[in-house]
Coordinates of C-alpha atoms in Angstrom, one line a residue:
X93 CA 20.2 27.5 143.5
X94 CA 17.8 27.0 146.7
X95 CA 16.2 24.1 145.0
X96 CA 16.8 19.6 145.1
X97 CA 15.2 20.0 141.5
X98 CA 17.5 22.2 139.9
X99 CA 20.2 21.4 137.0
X100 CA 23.6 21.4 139.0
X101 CA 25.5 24.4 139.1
X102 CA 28.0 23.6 136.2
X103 CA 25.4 22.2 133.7
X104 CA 25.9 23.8 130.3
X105 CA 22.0 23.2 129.9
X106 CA 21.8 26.6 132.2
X107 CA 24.3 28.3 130.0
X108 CA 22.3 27.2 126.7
X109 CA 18.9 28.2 128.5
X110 CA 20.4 32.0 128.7
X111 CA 21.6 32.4 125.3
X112 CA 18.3 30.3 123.3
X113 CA 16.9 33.0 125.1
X114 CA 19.0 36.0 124.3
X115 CA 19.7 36.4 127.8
X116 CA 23.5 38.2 128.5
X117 CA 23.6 38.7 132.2
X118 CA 23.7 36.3 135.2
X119 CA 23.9 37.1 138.9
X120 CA 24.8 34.5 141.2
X121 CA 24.6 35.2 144.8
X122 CA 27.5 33.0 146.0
X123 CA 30.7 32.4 144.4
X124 CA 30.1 28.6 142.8
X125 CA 33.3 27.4 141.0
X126 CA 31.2 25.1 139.0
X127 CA 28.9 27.5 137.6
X128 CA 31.7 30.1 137.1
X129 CA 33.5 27.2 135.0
X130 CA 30.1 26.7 132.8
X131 CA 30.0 30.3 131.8
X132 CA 33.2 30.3 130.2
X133 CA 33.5 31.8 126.9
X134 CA 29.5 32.2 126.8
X135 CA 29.7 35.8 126.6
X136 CA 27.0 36.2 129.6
X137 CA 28.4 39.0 132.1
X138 CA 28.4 37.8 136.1
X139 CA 27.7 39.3 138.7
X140 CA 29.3 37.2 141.5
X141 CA 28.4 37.4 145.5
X142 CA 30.2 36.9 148.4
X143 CA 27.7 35.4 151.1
X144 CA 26.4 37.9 154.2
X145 CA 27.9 34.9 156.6
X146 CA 31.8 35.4 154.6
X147 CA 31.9 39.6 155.2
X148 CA 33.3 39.5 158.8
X149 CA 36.0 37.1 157.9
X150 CA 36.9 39.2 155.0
X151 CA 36.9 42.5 156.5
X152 CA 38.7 41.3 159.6
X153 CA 41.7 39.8 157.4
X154 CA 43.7 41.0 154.3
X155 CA 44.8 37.5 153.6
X156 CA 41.0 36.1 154.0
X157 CA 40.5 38.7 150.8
X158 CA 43.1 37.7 148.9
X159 CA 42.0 34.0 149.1
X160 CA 38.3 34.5 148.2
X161 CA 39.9 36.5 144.7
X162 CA 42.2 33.9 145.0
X163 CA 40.0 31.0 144.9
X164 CA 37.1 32.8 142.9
X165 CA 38.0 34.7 140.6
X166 CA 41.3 34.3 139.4
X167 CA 40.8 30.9 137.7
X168 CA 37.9 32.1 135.8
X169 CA 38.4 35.2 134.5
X170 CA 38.8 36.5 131.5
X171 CA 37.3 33.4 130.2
X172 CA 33.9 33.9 132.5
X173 CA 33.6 37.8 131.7
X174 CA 33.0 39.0 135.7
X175 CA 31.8 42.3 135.5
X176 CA 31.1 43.2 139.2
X177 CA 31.8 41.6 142.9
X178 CA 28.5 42.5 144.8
X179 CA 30.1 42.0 148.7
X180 CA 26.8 41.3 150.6
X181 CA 23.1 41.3 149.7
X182 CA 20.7 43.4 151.7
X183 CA 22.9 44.3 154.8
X184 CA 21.5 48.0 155.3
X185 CA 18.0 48.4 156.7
X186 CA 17.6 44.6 157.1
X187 CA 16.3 43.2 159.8
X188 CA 18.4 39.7 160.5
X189 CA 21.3 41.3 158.8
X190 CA 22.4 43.9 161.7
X191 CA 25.7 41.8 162.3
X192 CA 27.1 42.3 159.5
X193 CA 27.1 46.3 158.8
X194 CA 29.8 47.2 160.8
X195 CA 31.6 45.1 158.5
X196 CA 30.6 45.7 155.2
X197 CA 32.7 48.9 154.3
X198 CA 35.9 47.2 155.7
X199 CA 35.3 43.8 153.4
X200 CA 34.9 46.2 150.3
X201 CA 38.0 47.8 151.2
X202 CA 39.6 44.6 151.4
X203 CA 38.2 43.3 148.2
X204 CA 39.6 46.1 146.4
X205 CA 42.9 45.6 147.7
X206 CA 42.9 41.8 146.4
X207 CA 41.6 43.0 143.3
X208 CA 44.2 45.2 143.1
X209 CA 46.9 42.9 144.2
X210 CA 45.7 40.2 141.0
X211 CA 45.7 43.6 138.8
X212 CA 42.3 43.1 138.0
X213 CA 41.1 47.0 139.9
X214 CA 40.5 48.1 136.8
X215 CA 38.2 45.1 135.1
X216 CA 36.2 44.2 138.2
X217 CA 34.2 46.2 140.0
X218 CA 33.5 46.2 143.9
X219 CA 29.7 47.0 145.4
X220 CA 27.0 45.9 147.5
X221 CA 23.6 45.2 146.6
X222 CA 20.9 47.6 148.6
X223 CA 17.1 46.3 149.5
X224 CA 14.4 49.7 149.1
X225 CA 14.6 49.8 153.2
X226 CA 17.7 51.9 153.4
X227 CA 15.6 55.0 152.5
X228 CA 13.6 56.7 154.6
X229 CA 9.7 56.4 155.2
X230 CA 9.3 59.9 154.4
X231 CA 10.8 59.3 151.0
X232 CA 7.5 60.2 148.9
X233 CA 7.6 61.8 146.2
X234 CA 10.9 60.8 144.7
X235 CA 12.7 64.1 144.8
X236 CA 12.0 63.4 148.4
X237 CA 14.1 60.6 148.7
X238 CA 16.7 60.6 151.3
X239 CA 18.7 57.0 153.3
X240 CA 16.7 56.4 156.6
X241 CA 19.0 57.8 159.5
X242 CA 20.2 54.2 161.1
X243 CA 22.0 53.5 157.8
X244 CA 23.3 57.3 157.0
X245 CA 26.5 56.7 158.0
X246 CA 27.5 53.6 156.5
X247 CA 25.8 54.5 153.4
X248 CA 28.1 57.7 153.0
X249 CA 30.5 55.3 153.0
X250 CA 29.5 53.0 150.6
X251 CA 29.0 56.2 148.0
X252 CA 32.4 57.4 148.4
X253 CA 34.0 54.1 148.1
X254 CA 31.6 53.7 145.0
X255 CA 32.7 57.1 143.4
X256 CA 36.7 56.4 144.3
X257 CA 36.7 53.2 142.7
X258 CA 34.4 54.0 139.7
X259 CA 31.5 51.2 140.6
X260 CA 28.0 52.0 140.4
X261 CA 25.1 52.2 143.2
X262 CA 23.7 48.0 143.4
X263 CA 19.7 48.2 144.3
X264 CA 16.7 45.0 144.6
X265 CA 13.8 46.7 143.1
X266 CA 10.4 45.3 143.7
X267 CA 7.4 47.1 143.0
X268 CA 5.7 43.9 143.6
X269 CA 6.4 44.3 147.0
X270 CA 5.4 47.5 147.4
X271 CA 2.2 47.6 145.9
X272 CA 1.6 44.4 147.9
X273 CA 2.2 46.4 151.5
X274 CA 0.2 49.5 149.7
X275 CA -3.0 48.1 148.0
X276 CA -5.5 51.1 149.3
X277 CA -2.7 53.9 147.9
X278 CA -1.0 52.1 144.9
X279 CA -2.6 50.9 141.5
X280 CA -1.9 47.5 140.2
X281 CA -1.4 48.8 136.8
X282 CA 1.1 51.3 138.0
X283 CA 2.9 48.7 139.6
X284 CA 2.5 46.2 136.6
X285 CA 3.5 49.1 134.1
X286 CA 0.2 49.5 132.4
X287 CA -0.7 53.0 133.3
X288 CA -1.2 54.8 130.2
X289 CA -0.8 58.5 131.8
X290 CA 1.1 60.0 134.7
X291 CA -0.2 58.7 137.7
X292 CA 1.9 60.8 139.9
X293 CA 3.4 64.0 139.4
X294 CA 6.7 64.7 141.9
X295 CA 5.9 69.1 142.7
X296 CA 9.7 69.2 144.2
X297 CA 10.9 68.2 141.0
X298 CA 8.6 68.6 138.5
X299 CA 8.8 65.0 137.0
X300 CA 5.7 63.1 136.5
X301 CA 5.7 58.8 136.5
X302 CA 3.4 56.1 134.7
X303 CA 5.0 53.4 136.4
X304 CA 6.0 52.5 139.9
X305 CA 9.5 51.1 139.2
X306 CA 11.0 54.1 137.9
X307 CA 9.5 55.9 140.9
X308 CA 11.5 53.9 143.1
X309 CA 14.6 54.1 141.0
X310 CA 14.4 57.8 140.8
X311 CA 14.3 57.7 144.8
X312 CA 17.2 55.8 145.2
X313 CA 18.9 58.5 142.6
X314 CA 17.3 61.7 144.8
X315 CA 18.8 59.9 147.5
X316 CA 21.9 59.8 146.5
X317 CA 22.2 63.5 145.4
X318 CA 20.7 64.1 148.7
X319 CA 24.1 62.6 150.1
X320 CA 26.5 64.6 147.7
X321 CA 26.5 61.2 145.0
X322 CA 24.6 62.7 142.1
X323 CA 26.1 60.6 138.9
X324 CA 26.6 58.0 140.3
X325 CA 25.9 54.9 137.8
X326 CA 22.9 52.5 139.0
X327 CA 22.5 48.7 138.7
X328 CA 19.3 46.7 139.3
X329 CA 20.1 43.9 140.7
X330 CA 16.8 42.4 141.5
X331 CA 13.4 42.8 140.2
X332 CA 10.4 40.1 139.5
X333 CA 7.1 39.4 140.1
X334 CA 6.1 35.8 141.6
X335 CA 3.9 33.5 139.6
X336 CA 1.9 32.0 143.0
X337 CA 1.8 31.6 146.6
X338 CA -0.8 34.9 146.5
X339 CA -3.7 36.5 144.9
X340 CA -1.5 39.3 143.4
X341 CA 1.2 36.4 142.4
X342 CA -0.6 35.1 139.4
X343 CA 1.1 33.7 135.9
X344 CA -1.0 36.5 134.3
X345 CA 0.3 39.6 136.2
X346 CA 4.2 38.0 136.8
X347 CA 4.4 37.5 132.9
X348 CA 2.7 41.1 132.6
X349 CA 5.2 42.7 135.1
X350 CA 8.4 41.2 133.7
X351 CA 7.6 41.3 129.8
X352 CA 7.3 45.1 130.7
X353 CA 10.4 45.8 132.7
X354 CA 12.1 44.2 130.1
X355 CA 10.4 46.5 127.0
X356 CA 11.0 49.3 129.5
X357 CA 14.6 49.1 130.5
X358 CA 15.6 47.5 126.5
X359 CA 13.8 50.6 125.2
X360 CA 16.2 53.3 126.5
X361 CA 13.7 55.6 128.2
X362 CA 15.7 55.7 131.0
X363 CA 13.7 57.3 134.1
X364 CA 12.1 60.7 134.5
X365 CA 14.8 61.6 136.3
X366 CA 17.8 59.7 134.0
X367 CA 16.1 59.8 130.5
X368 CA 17.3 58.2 127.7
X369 CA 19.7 56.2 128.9
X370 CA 19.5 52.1 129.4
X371 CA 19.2 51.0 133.3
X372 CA 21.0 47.6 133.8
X373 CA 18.4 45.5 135.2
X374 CA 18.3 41.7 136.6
X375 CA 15.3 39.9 136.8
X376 CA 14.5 37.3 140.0
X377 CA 14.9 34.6 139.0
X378 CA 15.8 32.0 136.6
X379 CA 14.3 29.1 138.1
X380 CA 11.7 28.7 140.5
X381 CA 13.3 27.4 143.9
X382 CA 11.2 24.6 145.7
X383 CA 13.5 25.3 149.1
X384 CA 13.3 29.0 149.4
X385 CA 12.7 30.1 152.5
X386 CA 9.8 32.4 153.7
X387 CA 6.2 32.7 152.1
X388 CA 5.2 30.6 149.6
X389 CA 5.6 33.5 147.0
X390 CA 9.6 33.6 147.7
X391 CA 9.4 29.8 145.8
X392 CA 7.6 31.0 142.6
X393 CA 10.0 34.1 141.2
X394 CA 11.2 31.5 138.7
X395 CA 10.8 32.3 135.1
X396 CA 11.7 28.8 134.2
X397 CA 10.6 25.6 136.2
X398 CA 13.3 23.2 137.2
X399 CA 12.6 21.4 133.9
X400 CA 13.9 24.6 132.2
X401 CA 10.4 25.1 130.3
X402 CA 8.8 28.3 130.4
X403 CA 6.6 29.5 133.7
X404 CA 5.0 31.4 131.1
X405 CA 6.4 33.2 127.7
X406 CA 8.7 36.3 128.0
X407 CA 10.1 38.3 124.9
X408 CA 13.8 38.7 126.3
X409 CA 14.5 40.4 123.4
X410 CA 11.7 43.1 122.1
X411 CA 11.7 45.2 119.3

């Protein structure tokens, strides 16, 4: 929605864009009653946010809860089917964000409790979505994979809350990213899912990777059994590839990168290290957002321009 060229927020044109283009999941990062209106009896799943700047005030008051379930998702559900409350984007391990962590457990809690309150514990679930900096530098290979020590705490946390209340593990997945802060040690066909053969092979564990997003999947998933959270279910909330603002960001390898996750994760394949099971993925983003803040690239994630035409063609529904 960072954009003065977007449809509005309640414009069934959005909600018609999605399902001409057999797509069945939305995330929105703040709660927008408009837009939770226009997916009403569209059969798309939400995801809805509450903002980093609304935690505090939520985990600092029962009532302030209460309200926010009140206000946002009481009048829309059943008719928008919410599947999940993400409480926070990118607290842990983000720098700009440090405020807010001491907070985040306690506005879960309190979510909960509201949920619970509107008897609706059992339909919608409570998490919080996790940037790839809460795990620690030495997390290479996967089996590897452990939370960096200044979110340890918190994070145990967040997995037993998770586990009590039956939610899965929320992650923003970029291999982009990666591969862009990694060019001398990291392939761009690994990253873009084009490696034909094992391009690494993880001794602690055995398992062996083509592709760069599993990889970091399956270090999130070490992690977590590395903190006593082994089944935990896991949800990708974010993933992409910008079409400009950089030499990597091209049309040519964004279109490359996302057709592929979307074969990959549709196909059932699972990761090396959860095979043959379906990873709920979102991609970043639906539009391409003009007032995004930070580098150029952050504007061009879009898989649709403003005008709702393809950035480039994407097969949201391969054989």
């Amino acid at each position: 929605m960072d954009g003065d060229n977007l449809p509005s927020a309640g414009d069934v044109v959005v909600v018609n864009l999605m399902k001409n283009n057999n797509i069945g999941r939305m995330r929105i990062f703040q709660a927008n009653s408009d837009a939770l209106q226009a997916f009403a009896n569209s059969g798309i799943d939400v995801i809805v946010g509450v903002d980093n700047s609304q935690v505090q005030d939520i985990a600092s008051n029962q009532d302030s809860a209460n309200a926010w379930v009140n206000d946002n998702i009481k009048p829309f559900y059943p008719s928008t089917n919410i599947k999940y409350i993400a409480v926070g984007n990118e607290i842990l391990g983000m720098s700009g964000n440090e405020q807010y962590v001491s907070y985040l457990v306690p506005a879960m809690n309190n979510i909960q409790t509201a949920l619970a309150n509107a008897n609706l514990q059992n339909d919608i679930k409570v998490s919080t979505a996790h940037a790839s900096t809460v795990l620690a530098d030495t997390s290479f290979p996967p089996s590897k994979g452990t939370f960096n020590d200044a979110v340890k705490d918190t994070m145990n946390s967040i997995l037993q809350f998770l586990q009590d209340h039956g939610s899965p593990f929320m992650a923003n997945v970029y291999p982009y990213f990666s591969y862009d802060g990694n060019r001398d040690s990291i392939s761009l066909d690994y990253a873009l899912f084009k490696s034909t053969s094992a391009v690494v092979t993880d001794d602690g564990s055995g398992l062996s990777y083509t592709n760069l997003f599993d990889a970091m999947v399956d270090t999130l998933l070490f992690a977590m059994e590395s903190s006593g959270h082994s089944n935990l279910p896991i949800v990708i909330t974010e993933s992409g590839w910008p079409s400009g603002g950089k030499d990597i960001a091209t049309i040519e390898n964004a279109q490359t990168y996302n057709n592929n996750l979307i074969k990959h994760v549709l196909s059932n394949a699972g990761t090396p290290k959860r095979p043959g099971s379906s990873i709920d993925t979102y991609i970043f983003a639906l539009f391409n957002e003009n007032l995004k803040e930070g580098e150029e690239t952050e504007k061009n994630f879009g898989l649709f321009y403003p005008n709702q035409q393809p950035v480039y063609p994407v097969n949201f529904a391969p054989s």
